[in-house]
Amino acid sequence: MAALEHDRSRLGRSSTAERVADILRERIIEGLFVPGERLSEEAIGSALGVSRNTLREAFRLLGHERLLDHKLNRGVFVRVLSAADVADLYRMRRVLEGAAVRRCAEASPEALRVIGETVEEAERSASDDRWQDVGTANSRFHQALVALNQSPRLDETMRQLLAELRLVFHAMRNPRSLHEPFVERNRLLLGLMEARRAEDAATYLEIYLDDAERLLLQAYEPAG
């Protein structure tokens, strides 16, 4: 819990369940808490210096985001996603990201620059064999894609979707096998968008997501 103790300063005097939830969400996404792990109210509350009631409210909020499971008489656990969950997440991705790339013709140079920075970040991490960091950069890439929709609500939906998906990533034994094929493909998708080839980009993304879903399910299902 040492990592959480460093987060205590972020709460300040205006400690709220929402801020605690923000911290725990980040730590779940980073893999500090892994799928299937039981969360200790006593240990986490002590590390963050918050009351049990505040922590329980934070757990409730993260439960609504489908990051935690509350099991009767057993406690609170980091959620373990099923193959059906993964398939449904990819249905959502096709809608959110497909609509976004079709708007690339009207995207600002700044928006495309942000996307490009995530591609470069992934390429640097891959060259250093930092595959968890590649996964983080890839998530930022897809978040930046959805930002082309110019909708704060869709941005928030995508953040929650990617947080759920990271639960699957952390359960995988070989993150390189999942992330490596898409480093170059992100670069190619960006090139289509920079050329303002919206329909070509949308078609490429559809194939991209089909392949990503298939790869993830093949790696995930045997562990289920």
Short mmCIF file of N, CA, C and O in Angstrom, two decimals, residues 108-208:
data_model
loop_
_atom_site.label_atom_id
_atom_site.label_comp_id
_atom_site.label_asym_id
_atom_site.label_seq_id
_atom_site.Cartn_x
_atom_site.Cartn_y
_atom_site.Cartn_z
N SER A 108 -8.67 19.25 -36.65
CA SER A 108 -7.67 20.32 -36.61
C SER A 108 -6.27 19.73 -36.62
O SER A 108 -6.05 18.58 -36.20
N PRO A 109 -5.30 20.49 -37.10
CA PRO A 109 -3.90 20.04 -37.03
C PRO A 109 -3.48 19.70 -35.60
O PRO A 109 -2.71 18.75 -35.39
N GLU A 110 -3.98 20.45 -34.63
CA GLU A 110 -3.64 20.19 -33.23
C GLU A 110 -4.15 18.83 -32.78
O GLU A 110 -3.45 18.08 -32.09
N ALA A 111 -5.38 18.47 -33.17
CA ALA A 111 -5.94 17.17 -32.78
C ALA A 111 -5.12 16.04 -33.39
O ALA A 111 -4.86 15.02 -32.71
N LEU A 112 -4.72 16.18 -34.63
CA LEU A 112 -3.91 15.15 -35.27
C LEU A 112 -2.51 15.10 -34.66
O LEU A 112 -1.91 14.01 -34.55
N ARG A 113 -2.01 16.24 -34.23
CA ARG A 113 -0.70 16.26 -33.57
C ARG A 113 -0.74 15.48 -32.27
O ARG A 113 0.19 14.71 -31.96
N VAL A 114 -1.81 15.63 -31.50
CA VAL A 114 -1.96 14.89 -30.24
C VAL A 114 -1.98 13.39 -30.51
O VAL A 114 -1.34 12.60 -29.81
N ILE A 115 -2.73 12.98 -31.53
CA ILE A 115 -2.76 11.57 -31.90
C ILE A 115 -1.36 11.09 -32.29
O ILE A 115 -0.91 10.02 -31.88
N GLY A 116 -0.66 11.91 -33.07
CA GLY A 116 0.68 11.56 -33.48
C GLY A 116 1.64 11.38 -32.32
O GLY A 116 2.52 10.52 -32.34
N GLU A 117 1.49 12.19 -31.28
CA GLU A 117 2.35 12.08 -30.10
C GLU A 117 2.16 10.73 -29.41
O GLU A 117 3.12 10.15 -28.91
N THR A 118 0.93 10.22 -29.38
CA THR A 118 0.71 8.91 -28.76
C THR A 118 1.35 7.80 -29.58
O THR A 118 1.83 6.81 -29.03
N VAL A 119 1.35 7.95 -30.91
CA VAL A 119 2.00 6.97 -31.77
C VAL A 119 3.50 6.96 -31.50
O VAL A 119 4.12 5.89 -31.37
N GLU A 120 4.10 8.13 -31.41
CA GLU A 120 5.53 8.23 -31.14
C GLU A 120 5.87 7.66 -29.76
O GLU A 120 6.90 7.00 -29.59
N GLU A 121 5.00 7.91 -28.79
CA GLU A 121 5.21 7.38 -27.45
C GLU A 121 5.23 5.85 -27.47
O GLU A 121 6.07 5.21 -26.83
N ALA A 122 4.30 5.25 -28.21
CA ALA A 122 4.26 3.80 -28.31
C ALA A 122 5.49 3.26 -29.01
O ALA A 122 6.05 2.22 -28.61
N GLU A 123 5.93 3.93 -30.05
CA GLU A 123 7.11 3.48 -30.79
C GLU A 123 8.37 3.52 -29.91
O GLU A 123 9.19 2.59 -29.94
N ARG A 124 8.51 4.58 -29.11
CA ARG A 124 9.65 4.66 -28.20
C ARG A 124 9.61 3.55 -27.15
O ARG A 124 10.62 2.92 -26.85
N SER A 125 8.42 3.32 -26.60
CA SER A 125 8.29 2.29 -25.57
C SER A 125 8.56 0.91 -26.16
O SER A 125 9.21 0.07 -25.51
N ALA A 126 8.10 0.66 -27.37
CA ALA A 126 8.35 -0.64 -28.01
C ALA A 126 9.83 -0.86 -28.25
O ALA A 126 10.35 -1.97 -28.05
N SER A 127 10.54 0.19 -28.66
CA SER A 127 11.97 0.05 -28.92
C SER A 127 12.74 -0.26 -27.64
O SER A 127 13.84 -0.84 -27.69
N ASP A 128 12.17 0.09 -26.48
CA ASP A 128 12.81 -0.18 -25.19
C ASP A 128 12.24 -1.43 -24.51
O ASP A 128 12.55 -1.70 -23.34
N ASP A 129 11.38 -2.17 -25.22
CA ASP A 129 10.74 -3.37 -24.67
C ASP A 129 9.89 -3.06 -23.43
O ASP A 129 9.77 -3.89 -22.52
N ARG A 130 9.27 -1.90 -23.40
CA ARG A 130 8.37 -1.54 -22.29
C ARG A 130 6.93 -1.73 -22.77
O ARG A 130 6.26 -0.79 -23.16
N TRP A 131 6.46 -2.97 -22.71
CA TRP A 131 5.20 -3.31 -23.38
C TRP A 131 3.97 -2.85 -22.61
O TRP A 131 2.93 -2.57 -23.20
N GLN A 132 4.07 -2.77 -21.28
CA GLN A 132 2.95 -2.18 -20.54
C GLN A 132 2.80 -0.71 -20.91
O GLN A 132 1.68 -0.20 -21.04
N ASP A 133 3.93 -0.03 -21.10
CA ASP A 133 3.88 1.38 -21.51
C ASP A 133 3.34 1.52 -22.93
O ASP A 133 2.67 2.51 -23.25
N VAL A 134 3.64 0.54 -23.78
CA VAL A 134 3.05 0.54 -25.12
C VAL A 134 1.53 0.46 -25.01
O VAL A 134 0.80 1.16 -25.71
N GLY A 135 1.06 -0.40 -24.11
CA GLY A 135 -0.38 -0.52 -23.90
C GLY A 135 -1.00 0.79 -23.43
O GLY A 135 -2.09 1.17 -23.87
N THR A 136 -0.29 1.49 -22.55
CA THR A 136 -0.79 2.79 -22.08
C THR A 136 -0.84 3.79 -23.22
O THR A 136 -1.83 4.53 -23.38
N ALA A 137 0.22 3.83 -24.02
CA ALA A 137 0.23 4.75 -25.17
C ALA A 137 -0.86 4.40 -26.16
O ALA A 137 -1.50 5.29 -26.75
N ASN A 138 -1.11 3.13 -26.35
CA ASN A 138 -2.16 2.70 -27.27
C ASN A 138 -3.53 3.15 -26.77
O ASN A 138 -4.38 3.59 -27.56
N SER A 139 -3.75 3.06 -25.46
CA SER A 139 -5.01 3.54 -24.90
C SER A 139 -5.17 5.04 -25.13
O SER A 139 -6.26 5.52 -25.47
N ARG A 140 -4.08 5.79 -24.98
CA ARG A 140 -4.13 7.23 -25.22
C ARG A 140 -4.41 7.52 -26.70
O ARG A 140 -5.09 8.50 -27.02
N PHE A 141 -3.87 6.70 -27.57
CA PHE A 141 -4.13 6.85 -29.00
C PHE A 141 -5.63 6.75 -29.28
O PHE A 141 -6.21 7.60 -29.97
N HIS A 142 -6.26 5.73 -28.73
CA HIS A 142 -7.69 5.52 -29.01
C HIS A 142 -8.55 6.56 -28.30
O HIS A 142 -9.60 6.96 -28.83
N GLN A 143 -8.10 7.02 -27.13
CA GLN A 143 -8.82 8.12 -26.47
C GLN A 143 -8.75 9.37 -27.32
O GLN A 143 -9.73 10.11 -27.46
N ALA A 144 -7.58 9.63 -27.91
CA ALA A 144 -7.41 10.81 -28.76
C ALA A 144 -8.23 10.70 -30.03
O ALA A 144 -8.72 11.71 -30.56
N LEU A 145 -8.39 9.49 -30.55
CA LEU A 145 -9.27 9.30 -31.70
C LEU A 145 -10.69 9.73 -31.37
O LEU A 145 -11.32 10.50 -32.11
N VAL A 146 -11.20 9.24 -30.25
CA VAL A 146 -12.59 9.54 -29.88
C VAL A 146 -12.78 11.04 -29.63
O VAL A 146 -13.86 11.57 -29.86
N ALA A 147 -11.71 11.72 -29.22
CA ALA A 147 -11.81 13.16 -29.00
C ALA A 147 -12.16 13.91 -30.28
O ALA A 147 -12.66 15.05 -30.21
N LEU A 148 -11.94 13.30 -31.44
CA LEU A 148 -12.33 13.95 -32.70
C LEU A 148 -13.84 14.12 -32.81
O LEU A 148 -14.32 14.93 -33.60
N ASN A 149 -14.60 13.37 -32.01
CA ASN A 149 -16.06 13.54 -31.99
C ASN A 149 -16.47 14.85 -31.33
O ASN A 149 -17.63 15.26 -31.45
N GLN A 150 -15.56 15.45 -30.58
CA GLN A 150 -15.80 16.73 -29.90
C GLN A 150 -17.01 16.64 -28.96
O GLN A 150 -17.88 17.52 -28.94
N SER A 151 -17.04 15.56 -28.19
CA SER A 151 -18.13 15.34 -27.25
C SER A 151 -17.56 14.93 -25.90
O SER A 151 -17.01 13.83 -25.77
N PRO A 152 -17.66 15.77 -24.88
CA PRO A 152 -17.18 15.38 -23.54
C PRO A 152 -17.83 14.10 -23.03
O PRO A 152 -17.19 13.32 -22.34
N ARG A 153 -19.09 13.88 -23.37
CA ARG A 153 -19.77 12.67 -22.91
C ARG A 153 -19.17 11.42 -23.56
O ARG A 153 -19.00 10.38 -22.91
N LEU A 154 -18.87 11.51 -24.86
CA LEU A 154 -18.24 10.38 -25.52
C LEU A 154 -16.82 10.17 -25.01
O LEU A 154 -16.36 9.03 -24.90
N ASP A 155 -16.13 11.25 -24.69
CA ASP A 155 -14.79 11.13 -24.11
C ASP A 155 -14.85 10.35 -22.80
O ASP A 155 -14.02 9.47 -22.55
N GLU A 156 -15.82 10.69 -21.95
CA GLU A 156 -15.96 10.01 -20.67
C GLU A 156 -16.33 8.54 -20.86
O GLU A 156 -15.80 7.65 -20.18
N THR A 157 -17.22 8.27 -21.81
CA THR A 157 -17.58 6.88 -22.10
C THR A 157 -16.35 6.08 -22.53
O THR A 157 -16.15 4.94 -22.11
N MET A 158 -15.52 6.69 -23.38
CA MET A 158 -14.32 6.00 -23.85
C MET A 158 -13.34 5.76 -22.72
O MET A 158 -12.70 4.70 -22.66
N ARG A 159 -13.19 6.72 -21.81
CA ARG A 159 -12.30 6.52 -20.67
C ARG A 159 -12.73 5.32 -19.84
O ARG A 159 -11.90 4.50 -19.42
N GLN A 160 -14.02 5.20 -19.60
CA GLN A 160 -14.51 4.08 -18.81
C GLN A 160 -14.33 2.77 -19.56
O GLN A 160 -13.98 1.73 -18.97
N LEU A 161 -14.58 2.78 -20.85
CA LEU A 161 -14.41 1.59 -21.68
C LEU A 161 -12.96 1.11 -21.65
O LEU A 161 -12.68 -0.08 -21.46
N LEU A 162 -12.03 2.04 -21.82
CA LEU A 162 -10.61 1.66 -21.83
C LEU A 162 -10.15 1.18 -20.46
O LEU A 162 -9.29 0.31 -20.36
N ALA A 163 -10.73 1.75 -19.40
CA ALA A 163 -10.39 1.27 -18.06
C ALA A 163 -10.80 -0.18 -17.88
O ALA A 163 -10.05 -1.00 -17.33
N GLU A 164 -12.00 -0.52 -18.35
CA GLU A 164 -12.43 -1.92 -18.29
C GLU A 164 -11.50 -2.82 -19.10
O GLU A 164 -11.12 -3.91 -18.66
N LEU A 165 -11.14 -2.34 -20.28
CA LEU A 165 -10.33 -3.17 -21.16
C LEU A 165 -8.94 -3.43 -20.57
O LEU A 165 -8.36 -4.49 -20.77
N ARG A 166 -8.42 -2.45 -19.82
CA ARG A 166 -7.12 -2.65 -19.21
C ARG A 166 -7.14 -3.79 -18.19
O ARG A 166 -6.10 -4.40 -17.91
N LEU A 167 -8.30 -4.08 -17.62
CA LEU A 167 -8.39 -5.22 -16.72
C LEU A 167 -8.02 -6.52 -17.44
O LEU A 167 -7.39 -7.41 -16.86
N VAL A 168 -8.42 -6.61 -18.69
CA VAL A 168 -8.07 -7.79 -19.48
C VAL A 168 -6.58 -7.77 -19.81
O VAL A 168 -5.89 -8.79 -19.70
N PHE A 169 -6.06 -6.62 -20.18
CA PHE A 169 -4.64 -6.52 -20.52
C PHE A 169 -3.77 -6.97 -19.36
O PHE A 169 -2.79 -7.70 -19.57
N HIS A 170 -4.12 -6.55 -18.15
CA HIS A 170 -3.29 -6.90 -16.99
C HIS A 170 -3.38 -8.38 -16.64
O HIS A 170 -2.50 -8.92 -15.96
N ALA A 171 -4.44 -9.04 -17.08
CA ALA A 171 -4.57 -10.46 -16.81
C ALA A 171 -3.76 -11.31 -17.78
O ALA A 171 -3.59 -12.52 -17.58
N MET A 172 -3.25 -10.70 -18.83
CA MET A 172 -2.52 -11.45 -19.84
C MET A 172 -1.06 -11.64 -19.43
O MET A 172 -0.44 -10.75 -18.86
N ARG A 173 -0.52 -12.80 -19.74
CA ARG A 173 0.85 -13.11 -19.34
C ARG A 173 1.88 -12.48 -20.28
O ARG A 173 3.01 -12.23 -19.88
N ASN A 174 1.50 -12.24 -21.52
CA ASN A 174 2.47 -11.72 -22.50
C ASN A 174 1.90 -10.49 -23.18
O ASN A 174 1.32 -10.59 -24.27
N PRO A 175 2.05 -9.31 -22.56
CA PRO A 175 1.47 -8.10 -23.16
C PRO A 175 2.08 -7.77 -24.51
O PRO A 175 1.43 -7.14 -25.35
N ARG A 176 3.31 -8.19 -24.77
CA ARG A 176 3.93 -7.88 -26.06
C ARG A 176 3.14 -8.49 -27.21
O ARG A 176 2.96 -7.85 -28.25
N SER A 177 2.66 -9.71 -27.02
CA SER A 177 1.93 -10.39 -28.11
C SER A 177 0.65 -9.65 -28.47
O SER A 177 0.18 -9.73 -29.61
N LEU A 178 0.10 -8.91 -27.51
CA LEU A 178 -1.13 -8.15 -27.77
C LEU A 178 -0.82 -6.80 -28.40
O LEU A 178 -1.46 -6.39 -29.37
N HIS A 179 0.17 -6.10 -27.87
CA HIS A 179 0.39 -4.70 -28.26
C HIS A 179 1.31 -4.54 -29.47
O HIS A 179 1.13 -3.57 -30.23
N GLU A 180 2.27 -5.41 -29.64
CA GLU A 180 3.27 -5.19 -30.70
C GLU A 180 2.68 -5.05 -32.10
O GLU A 180 3.09 -4.17 -32.86
N PRO A 181 1.70 -5.90 -32.48
CA PRO A 181 1.19 -5.79 -33.86
C PRO A 181 0.53 -4.45 -34.19
O PRO A 181 0.41 -4.09 -35.37
N PHE A 182 0.14 -3.69 -33.16
CA PHE A 182 -0.66 -2.50 -33.42
C PHE A 182 0.16 -1.21 -33.35
O PHE A 182 -0.37 -0.13 -33.61
N VAL A 183 1.44 -1.32 -33.03
CA VAL A 183 2.28 -0.13 -33.03
C VAL A 183 2.37 0.43 -34.45
O VAL A 183 2.10 1.62 -34.69
N GLU A 184 2.70 -0.43 -35.41
CA GLU A 184 2.79 0.02 -36.80
C GLU A 184 1.41 0.35 -37.36
O GLU A 184 1.25 1.30 -38.14
N ARG A 185 0.40 -0.39 -36.94
CA ARG A 185 -0.94 -0.16 -37.47
C ARG A 185 -1.49 1.19 -37.01
O ARG A 185 -2.23 1.86 -37.75
N ASN A 186 -1.13 1.62 -35.82
CA ASN A 186 -1.52 2.97 -35.38
C ASN A 186 -0.90 4.02 -36.28
O ASN A 186 -1.54 5.02 -36.63
N ARG A 187 0.36 3.81 -36.64
CA ARG A 187 1.05 4.75 -37.54
C ARG A 187 0.35 4.80 -38.90
O ARG A 187 0.16 5.88 -39.48
N LEU A 188 -0.04 3.64 -39.41
CA LEU A 188 -0.71 3.60 -40.72
C LEU A 188 -2.08 4.27 -40.67
O LEU A 188 -2.47 4.99 -41.60
N LEU A 189 -2.82 4.02 -39.59
CA LEU A 189 -4.13 4.67 -39.44
C LEU A 189 -3.97 6.18 -39.35
O LEU A 189 -4.73 6.93 -39.99
N LEU A 190 -2.99 6.62 -38.61
CA LEU A 190 -2.73 8.06 -38.52
C LEU A 190 -2.42 8.64 -39.90
O LEU A 190 -2.90 9.72 -40.25
N GLY A 191 -1.64 7.92 -40.70
CA GLY A 191 -1.30 8.40 -42.05
C GLY A 191 -2.54 8.60 -42.91
O GLY A 191 -2.64 9.60 -43.64
N LEU A 192 -3.48 7.68 -42.83
CA LEU A 192 -4.73 7.83 -43.59
C LEU A 192 -5.51 9.05 -43.12
O LEU A 192 -6.10 9.78 -43.93
N MET A 193 -5.49 9.28 -41.82
CA MET A 193 -6.23 10.42 -41.28
C MET A 193 -5.55 11.73 -41.67
O MET A 193 -6.22 12.71 -41.99
N GLU A 194 -4.23 11.76 -41.62
CA GLU A 194 -3.51 12.98 -42.00
C GLU A 194 -3.72 13.31 -43.48
O GLU A 194 -3.71 14.48 -43.87
N ALA A 195 -3.94 12.25 -44.29
CA ALA A 195 -4.23 12.46 -45.71
C ALA A 195 -5.69 12.79 -45.95
O ALA A 195 -6.11 12.97 -47.10
N ARG A 196 -6.48 12.84 -44.85
CA ARG A 196 -7.91 13.18 -44.90
C ARG A 196 -8.71 12.14 -45.68
O ARG A 196 -9.74 12.47 -46.29
N ARG A 197 -8.25 10.90 -45.65
CA ARG A 197 -8.95 9.81 -46.34
C ARG A 197 -9.90 9.14 -45.35
O ARG A 197 -9.63 8.06 -44.83
N ALA A 198 -11.00 9.79 -45.08
CA ALA A 198 -11.88 9.40 -43.99
C ALA A 198 -12.46 8.00 -44.16
O ALA A 198 -12.44 7.19 -43.23
N GLU A 199 -13.00 7.69 -45.32
CA GLU A 199 -13.62 6.38 -45.51
C GLU A 199 -12.58 5.26 -45.49
O GLU A 199 -12.84 4.17 -44.97
N ASP A 200 -11.41 5.53 -46.08
CA ASP A 200 -10.33 4.53 -46.02
C ASP A 200 -9.90 4.30 -44.57
O ASP A 200 -9.63 3.16 -44.17
N ALA A 201 -9.83 5.37 -43.80
CA ALA A 201 -9.45 5.24 -42.39
C ALA A 201 -10.50 4.45 -41.62
O ALA A 201 -10.16 3.60 -40.79
N ALA A 202 -11.77 4.69 -41.90
CA ALA A 202 -12.85 3.96 -41.22
C ALA A 202 -12.82 2.48 -41.57
O ALA A 202 -13.01 1.62 -40.69
N THR A 203 -12.57 2.16 -42.82
CA THR A 203 -12.48 0.76 -43.24
C THR A 203 -11.29 0.08 -42.59
O THR A 203 -11.39 -1.06 -42.10
N TYR A 204 -10.16 0.79 -42.56
CA TYR A 204 -8.95 0.23 -41.93
C TYR A 204 -9.18 0.00 -40.44
O TYR A 204 -8.78 -1.04 -39.89
N LEU A 205 -9.85 0.94 -39.78
CA LEU A 205 -10.13 0.80 -38.36
C LEU A 205 -11.03 -0.41 -38.09
O LEU A 205 -10.83 -1.13 -37.09
N GLU A 206 -12.00 -0.64 -38.93
CA GLU A 206 -12.90 -1.78 -38.74
C GLU A 206 -12.12 -3.10 -38.75
O GLU A 206 -12.32 -3.97 -37.89
N ILE A 207 -11.23 -3.24 -39.71
CA ILE A 207 -10.39 -4.44 -39.78
C ILE A 207 -9.46 -4.52 -38.57
O ILE A 207 -9.27 -5.58 -37.97
N TYR A 208 -8.90 -3.40 -38.22
CA TYR A 208 -8.00 -3.27 -37.07
C TYR A 208 -8.69 -3.79 -35.80
O TYR A 208 -8.13 -4.61 -35.04
#
